[in-house]
Amino acid sequence: MSDLILSETHGPVLVLRLNRPEALNALNLALMQALAAALAAADADPAVRCVVLTGSDKAFAAGADVREMQGKTYAQVFAEDIFGPEAAAIARIRKPLIAAVSGYCLGGGCELAMLCDFILCADTARFGQPEVNLGIIPGMGGSQRLTRAVGKSKAMEMVLTGRMMDAAEAERAGLVSRVVPMADLMAEAVKTATTIAAKSALAVMAAKEAVNRSQETALAEGLLFERRQFHALFGTQDQKEGMAAFIAKRPVQFSDR
Ligand code: CO8
């Protein structure tokens, strides 16, 4: 397995840990490919009955990697379908997948957590879709899954302002199933996963499909629309300026072009 994803087993529970500490686990293509491969392998491995996906204490993931995306054109992101195949592969996993979130969970990181079946978080967790600050929009399901999770008003506010919500607000809004003290997060996630692992794997798989079904009517349409809008924004100067300003650590100056 790639060193971008660390793994450990706790009986029937596999823990996968995003491992790019130098960039707050920002998601680049290599990491997303490694994660999709690790999850596909877990899905095929009869010894694994539940998976926990986590990051570091400081960040689950602070978004897609701005440095990797910065210079891309519309033609590139559209042709590459950036993260599209990897996100689809993660969504296809049939075994239960729990996100254990501590610290920043932003942009593509929040979208990745929402791709999991449910989110347990530490009291330090902070969720947000700050893409608008970079002159882009969410591209891996944020506008669709966040809206389904917390309702239109809060999702719209989050996506339009880029503000973060803390763990307590995320629990009140229904984005996360539970908040626990940071020191207990992994023990609680593994304990929850172990509970699930003790059930009938067939019933668990059927239950996951049934609950997901409730979310997915017309979701594919929304996801494709969102992805194409995301790609199109790489044709704007504001995307170049937004990402350049982030990397240069200077205030952003959008020109609406
Ligand atoms: N990409 C690349 N590098 C990052 C990212 C990122 N998203 N986030 C943090 N880093 C890097 C920083 O550049 C910094 O590196 P260096 O030390 O080399 O300067 C290092 O991680 C530590 O970060 P900070 O010094 O900024 O740490 P702070 O504690 O001061 O701040 C924050 C933490 C608030 C989380 C801050 O890092 C931040 O605002 N990060 C960016 C958040 C963001 O904008 N995320 C959205 C990115 S766009 C996105 O996710 C699009 C998703 C769509 C993808 C799918 C397409 C289909």
CSV table of C-alpha atoms and ligand atoms in Angstrom, one decimal:
chain,number,residue,atom,x,y,z
A,1,MET,CA,0.0,0.0,0.0
A,2,SER,CA,1.1,3.6,-0.8
A,3,ASP,CA,2.5,5.5,2.2
A,4,LEU,CA,-0.1,8.1,1.5
A,5,ILE,CA,-2.6,5.8,3.1
A,6,LEU,CA,-1.6,4.0,6.4
A,7,SER,CA,-3.5,1.0,7.5
A,8,GLU,CA,-4.0,-1.0,10.7
A,9,THR,CA,-6.4,-3.8,11.6
A,10,HIS,CA,-8.4,-4.3,14.7
A,11,GLY,CA,-9.9,-7.8,14.3
A,12,PRO,CA,-12.5,-7.4,11.5
A,13,VAL,CA,-12.1,-3.6,11.4
A,14,LEU,CA,-9.7,-2.0,9.0
A,15,VAL,CA,-8.5,1.5,9.8
A,16,LEU,CA,-7.3,3.6,6.8
A,17,ARG,CA,-5.5,6.8,7.7
A,18,LEU,CA,-4.8,9.7,5.2
A,19,ASN,CA,-1.2,10.5,5.5
A,20,ARG,CA,0.0,13.8,4.0
A,21,PRO,CA,0.7,15.7,7.2
A,22,GLU,CA,2.8,18.3,5.4
A,23,ALA,CA,-0.3,19.5,3.6
A,24,LEU,CA,-3.0,18.8,6.2
A,25,ASN,CA,-3.9,15.7,4.2
A,26,ALA,CA,-4.8,17.7,1.1
A,27,LEU,CA,-6.2,15.3,-1.5
A,28,ASN,CA,-4.0,14.9,-4.6
A,29,LEU,CA,-4.6,12.4,-7.3
A,30,ALA,CA,-2.0,9.9,-6.0
A,31,LEU,CA,-3.7,9.9,-2.6
A,32,MET,CA,-7.2,9.5,-4.1
A,33,GLN,CA,-6.1,6.7,-6.3
A,34,ALA,CA,-4.3,5.0,-3.3
A,35,LEU,CA,-7.5,5.4,-1.2
A,36,ALA,CA,-9.8,4.0,-3.9
A,37,ALA,CA,-7.4,1.0,-4.4
A,38,ALA,CA,-7.2,0.4,-0.6
A,39,LEU,CA,-11.0,0.5,-0.3
A,40,ALA,CA,-11.5,-1.8,-3.3
A,41,ALA,CA,-9.1,-4.3,-1.7
A,42,ALA,CA,-10.9,-4.1,1.6
A,43,ASP,CA,-14.2,-4.7,-0.1
A,44,ALA,CA,-12.8,-7.9,-1.7
A,45,ASP,CA,-11.1,-9.1,1.5
A,46,PRO,CA,-13.4,-11.4,3.5
A,47,ALA,CA,-11.4,-10.7,6.7
A,48,VAL,CA,-12.5,-7.0,6.6
A,49,ARG,CA,-16.1,-6.4,7.8
A,50,CYS,CA,-16.1,-2.7,8.4
A,51,VAL,CA,-13.7,0.2,7.5
A,52,VAL,CA,-12.9,3.4,9.4
A,53,LEU,CA,-11.4,6.2,7.4
A,54,THR,CA,-9.5,8.9,9.4
A,55,GLY,CA,-6.9,11.6,9.1
A,56,SER,CA,-4.7,13.2,11.7
A,57,ASP,CA,-5.6,15.1,14.9
A,58,LYS,CA,-5.2,18.4,13.1
A,59,ALA,CA,-6.9,17.5,9.9
A,60,PHE,CA,-9.1,14.8,8.4
A,61,ALA,CA,-8.3,16.6,5.1
A,62,ALA,CA,-8.1,20.4,4.3
A,63,GLY,CA,-9.5,20.0,0.8
A,64,ALA,CA,-8.3,19.0,-2.6
A,65,ASP,CA,-4.6,19.9,-3.2
A,66,VAL,CA,-4.7,23.5,-4.4
A,67,ARG,CA,-1.1,23.3,-5.6
A,68,GLU,CA,-1.9,20.4,-7.9
A,69,MET,CA,-5.1,22.1,-9.3
A,70,GLN,CA,-3.8,25.6,-9.5
A,71,GLY,CA,-2.5,25.7,-13.1
A,72,LYS,CA,-5.0,23.5,-14.7
A,73,THR,CA,-7.2,24.7,-17.6
A,74,TYR,CA,-10.9,23.9,-18.2
A,75,ALA,CA,-9.9,21.5,-20.9
A,76,GLN,CA,-7.6,19.6,-18.5
A,77,VAL,CA,-10.0,19.2,-15.6
A,78,PHE,CA,-12.8,18.3,-17.9
A,79,ALA,CA,-10.8,15.7,-19.8
A,80,GLU,CA,-9.2,14.3,-16.7
A,81,ASP,CA,-12.5,14.3,-14.9
A,82,ILE,CA,-10.5,15.2,-11.8
A,83,PHE,CA,-11.3,12.9,-8.9
A,84,GLY,CA,-14.5,11.7,-10.7
A,85,PRO,CA,-13.5,8.0,-11.1
A,86,GLU,CA,-12.0,7.9,-7.6
A,87,ALA,CA,-15.1,9.3,-5.9
A,88,ALA,CA,-17.3,7.0,-7.9
A,89,ALA,CA,-15.1,4.0,-6.8
A,90,ILE,CA,-15.3,5.0,-3.1
A,91,ALA,CA,-19.1,5.4,-3.4
A,92,ARG,CA,-19.3,1.9,-4.8
A,93,ILE,CA,-17.8,0.2,-1.8
A,94,ARG,CA,-20.4,-2.2,-0.4
A,95,LYS,CA,-18.9,-2.7,3.1
A,96,PRO,CA,-19.7,-0.1,5.8
A,97,LEU,CA,-17.3,2.9,5.8
A,98,ILE,CA,-17.2,5.2,8.8
A,99,ALA,CA,-15.4,8.6,8.7
A,100,ALA,CA,-13.7,9.5,12.0
A,101,VAL,CA,-13.0,13.2,11.7
A,102,SER,CA,-10.8,15.3,13.8
A,103,GLY,CA,-9.7,18.9,13.0
A,104,TYR,CA,-10.2,20.4,9.6
A,105,CYS,CA,-12.6,18.7,7.2
A,106,LEU,CA,-12.8,21.1,4.4
A,107,GLY,CA,-13.7,21.2,0.7
A,108,GLY,CA,-12.8,17.9,-0.9
A,109,GLY,CA,-12.1,16.6,2.6
A,110,CYS,CA,-15.7,17.3,3.7
A,111,GLU,CA,-16.9,15.8,0.5
A,112,LEU,CA,-14.8,12.7,1.2
A,113,ALA,CA,-16.2,12.4,4.7
A,114,MET,CA,-19.7,12.7,3.3
A,115,LEU,CA,-18.9,9.9,0.8
A,116,CYS,CA,-18.6,7.6,3.8
A,117,ASP,CA,-21.7,6.0,5.3
A,118,PHE,CA,-21.6,8.2,8.4
A,119,ILE,CA,-19.4,10.6,10.2
A,120,LEU,CA,-18.2,10.4,13.8
A,121,CYS,CA,-16.2,13.4,14.9
A,122,ALA,CA,-14.0,14.8,17.6
A,123,ASP,CA,-15.0,18.0,19.4
A,124,THR,CA,-12.2,19.6,17.5
A,125,ALA,CA,-13.7,19.0,14.1
A,126,ARG,CA,-14.4,21.9,11.7
A,127,PHE,CA,-16.4,21.3,8.6
A,128,GLY,CA,-16.7,23.6,5.6
A,129,GLN,CA,-16.9,24.0,1.8
A,130,PRO,CA,-14.5,27.0,1.3
A,131,GLU,CA,-14.1,26.6,-2.5
A,132,VAL,CA,-15.8,29.9,-3.1
A,133,ASN,CA,-12.8,31.6,-1.6
A,134,LEU,CA,-10.7,30.1,-4.4
A,135,GLY,CA,-13.1,31.2,-7.2
A,136,ILE,CA,-14.5,27.7,-7.6
A,137,ILE,CA,-17.3,25.5,-6.2
A,138,PRO,CA,-17.4,22.1,-4.6
A,139,GLY,CA,-16.7,19.4,-7.2
A,140,MET,CA,-17.0,16.0,-5.4
A,141,GLY,CA,-20.5,16.2,-4.2
A,142,GLY,CA,-20.5,19.0,-1.7
A,143,SER,CA,-23.4,21.0,-3.2
A,144,GLN,CA,-25.5,17.8,-3.3
A,145,ARG,CA,-24.6,15.7,-0.3
A,146,LEU,CA,-24.2,18.7,2.2
A,147,THR,CA,-27.6,19.9,1.1
A,148,ARG,CA,-29.1,16.5,1.7
A,149,ALA,CA,-27.4,16.3,5.1
A,150,VAL,CA,-28.1,19.7,6.6
A,151,GLY,CA,-30.9,21.2,4.4
A,152,LYS,CA,-30.8,23.9,1.8
A,153,SER,CA,-30.5,27.0,3.9
A,154,LYS,CA,-27.5,25.9,5.9
A,155,ALA,CA,-25.8,24.2,2.9
A,156,MET,CA,-26.3,27.3,0.8
A,157,GLU,CA,-24.9,29.6,3.5
A,158,MET,CA,-21.9,27.3,3.9
A,159,VAL,CA,-21.2,27.0,0.2
A,160,LEU,CA,-21.7,30.8,-0.5
A,161,THR,CA,-19.7,32.1,2.4
A,162,GLY,CA,-17.1,29.3,2.9
A,163,ARG,CA,-17.5,29.6,6.6
A,164,MET,CA,-16.7,26.6,8.8
A,165,MET,CA,-19.0,25.0,11.3
A,166,ASP,CA,-17.8,23.4,14.5
A,167,ALA,CA,-18.6,19.9,15.8
A,168,ALA,CA,-21.5,20.9,17.9
A,169,GLU,CA,-23.2,22.7,15.0
A,170,ALA,CA,-22.4,19.8,12.7
A,171,GLU,CA,-24.2,17.4,15.1
A,172,ARG,CA,-27.2,19.7,15.5
A,173,ALA,CA,-27.5,20.0,11.8
A,174,GLY,CA,-27.3,16.3,11.2
A,175,LEU,CA,-24.0,16.2,9.3
A,176,VAL,CA,-22.4,13.9,11.9
A,177,SER,CA,-23.9,11.1,13.8
A,178,ARG,CA,-22.0,11.8,17.1
A,179,VAL,CA,-19.4,14.1,18.7
A,180,VAL,CA,-16.9,12.6,21.1
A,181,PRO,CA,-13.8,14.0,22.9
A,182,MET,CA,-10.8,14.0,20.6
A,183,ALA,CA,-8.9,11.6,22.8
A,184,ASP,CA,-11.7,9.0,22.5
A,185,LEU,CA,-12.3,9.4,18.7
A,186,MET,CA,-10.4,6.4,17.4
A,187,ALA,CA,-11.5,4.0,20.2
A,188,GLU,CA,-15.1,5.1,19.7
A,189,ALA,CA,-14.9,4.6,15.9
A,190,VAL,CA,-13.3,1.2,16.2
A,191,LYS,CA,-15.8,0.2,18.9
A,192,THR,CA,-18.7,1.3,16.6
A,193,ALA,CA,-17.1,-0.5,13.6
A,194,THR,CA,-16.7,-3.6,15.8
A,195,THR,CA,-20.4,-3.5,16.7
A,196,ILE,CA,-21.3,-3.4,13.0
A,197,ALA,CA,-18.8,-6.1,12.2
A,198,ALA,CA,-20.6,-8.5,14.5
A,199,LYS,CA,-23.9,-8.2,12.6
A,200,SER,CA,-24.8,-10.3,9.5
A,201,ALA,CA,-22.6,-8.9,6.7
A,202,LEU,CA,-25.5,-9.5,4.3
A,203,ALA,CA,-28.0,-7.5,6.4
A,204,VAL,CA,-25.4,-4.7,6.8
A,205,MET,CA,-24.8,-4.6,3.1
A,206,ALA,CA,-28.5,-4.5,2.4
A,207,ALA,CA,-29.2,-1.9,5.0
A,208,LYS,CA,-26.4,0.3,3.6
A,209,GLU,CA,-27.9,0.0,0.1
A,210,ALA,CA,-31.4,0.8,1.4
A,211,VAL,CA,-30.3,3.9,3.3
A,212,ASN,CA,-28.2,5.1,0.4
A,213,ARG,CA,-31.1,4.6,-1.9
A,214,SER,CA,-33.0,7.2,0.0
A,215,GLN,CA,-30.4,9.8,-0.9
A,216,GLU,CA,-29.7,8.8,-4.4
A,217,THR,CA,-32.8,9.5,-6.4
A,218,ALA,CA,-31.6,12.1,-9.0
A,219,LEU,CA,-28.3,12.5,-7.1
A,220,ALA,CA,-26.3,11.3,-10.1
A,221,GLU,CA,-27.8,14.1,-12.1
A,222,GLY,CA,-26.9,16.7,-9.5
A,223,LEU,CA,-23.3,15.3,-9.2
A,224,LEU,CA,-22.7,15.5,-12.9
A,225,PHE,CA,-24.1,19.1,-13.1
A,226,GLU,CA,-21.9,20.1,-10.2
A,227,ARG,CA,-18.8,18.5,-11.7
A,228,ARG,CA,-19.2,20.3,-15.0
A,229,GLN,CA,-19.7,23.7,-13.3
A,230,PHE,CA,-16.6,22.9,-11.3
A,231,HIS,CA,-14.6,22.2,-14.5
A,232,ALA,CA,-16.0,25.3,-16.2
A,233,LEU,CA,-14.6,27.6,-13.4
A,234,PHE,CA,-11.1,26.6,-14.4
A,235,GLY,CA,-11.8,28.8,-17.5
A,236,THR,CA,-12.0,31.9,-15.3
A,237,GLN,CA,-9.3,34.3,-14.1
A,238,ASP,CA,-10.9,34.2,-10.7
A,239,GLN,CA,-9.9,30.5,-10.2
A,240,LYS,CA,-6.3,31.4,-11.1
A,241,GLU,CA,-6.3,34.4,-8.8
A,242,GLY,CA,-8.0,32.5,-5.9
A,243,MET,CA,-5.5,29.7,-5.9
A,244,ALA,CA,-2.5,31.9,-6.6
A,245,ALA,CA,-3.4,34.1,-3.6
A,246,PHE,CA,-3.8,31.1,-1.4
A,247,ILE,CA,-0.4,29.7,-2.3
A,248,ALA,CA,1.3,33.1,-2.0
A,249,LYS,CA,-0.5,33.6,1.4
A,250,ARG,CA,-1.8,37.0,0.2
A,251,PRO,CA,-5.3,38.5,0.2
A,252,VAL,CA,-7.4,37.5,-2.9
A,253,GLN,CA,-8.6,40.1,-5.5
A,254,PHE,CA,-11.3,38.7,-7.7
A,255,SER,CA,-12.1,40.5,-10.9
A,256,ASP,CA,-15.3,38.6,-11.9
A,257,ARG,CA,-13.7,37.4,-15.1
B,1,CO8,N1,-4.1,22.3,-0.7
B,1,CO8,C1,-2.8,22.3,-0.7
B,1,CO8,N2,-2.1,22.6,0.4
B,1,CO8,C2,-2.8,22.9,1.6
B,1,CO8,C3,-4.2,22.8,1.6
B,1,CO8,C4,-4.9,22.5,0.4
B,1,CO8,N3,-6.2,22.4,0.3
B,1,CO8,N4,-4.6,23.1,2.8
B,1,CO8,C5,-3.5,23.3,3.6
B,1,CO8,N5,-2.4,23.2,2.8
B,1,CO8,C6,-1.0,23.3,3.2
B,1,CO8,C7,-0.6,24.8,3.4
B,1,CO8,O1,-0.4,25.4,2.1
B,1,CO8,C8,0.6,24.7,4.3
B,1,CO8,O2,1.7,24.3,3.5
B,1,CO8,P1,3.1,25.1,3.7
B,1,CO8,O3,3.5,24.8,5.1
B,1,CO8,O4,4.0,24.4,2.7
B,1,CO8,O5,2.8,26.6,3.5
B,1,CO8,C9,0.2,23.5,5.1
B,1,CO8,O6,-0.8,22.7,4.5
B,1,CO8,C10,-0.3,23.9,6.5
B,1,CO8,O7,-1.4,24.8,6.3
B,1,CO8,P2,-1.5,26.2,6.9
B,1,CO8,O8,-0.2,26.8,7.2
B,1,CO8,O9,-2.4,27.0,6.0
B,1,CO8,O10,-2.3,25.8,8.3
B,1,CO8,P3,-3.2,26.7,9.2
B,1,CO8,O11,-3.4,26.0,10.4
B,1,CO8,O12,-2.7,28.1,9.2
B,1,CO8,O13,-4.6,26.8,8.4
B,1,CO8,C11,-6.4,25.9,7.1
B,1,CO8,C12,-5.4,25.7,8.2
B,1,CO8,C13,-7.4,27.0,7.6
B,1,CO8,C14,-7.1,24.6,6.9
B,1,CO8,C15,-5.7,26.4,5.8
B,1,CO8,O14,-4.7,25.6,5.5
B,1,CO8,C16,-6.7,26.5,4.6
B,1,CO8,O15,-7.5,27.4,4.5
B,1,CO8,N6,-6.5,25.5,3.7
B,1,CO8,C17,-7.2,25.5,2.4
B,1,CO8,C18,-8.7,25.1,2.6
B,1,CO8,C19,-9.4,25.1,1.3
B,1,CO8,O16,-9.5,26.1,0.7
B,1,CO8,N7,-9.9,23.9,0.9
B,1,CO8,C20,-10.6,23.7,-0.3
B,1,CO8,C21,-9.7,23.4,-1.4
B,1,CO8,S1,-10.5,23.3,-3.0
B,1,CO8,C22,-11.3,21.8,-2.9
B,1,CO8,O17,-11.3,21.1,-2.0
B,1,CO8,C23,-12.1,21.4,-4.2
B,1,CO8,C24,-12.7,20.1,-4.0
B,1,CO8,C25,-13.2,19.6,-5.3
B,1,CO8,C26,-12.4,18.4,-5.7
B,1,CO8,C27,-13.0,17.4,-6.6
B,1,CO8,C28,-13.1,17.8,-8.0
B,1,CO8,C29,-14.0,17.0,-8.9
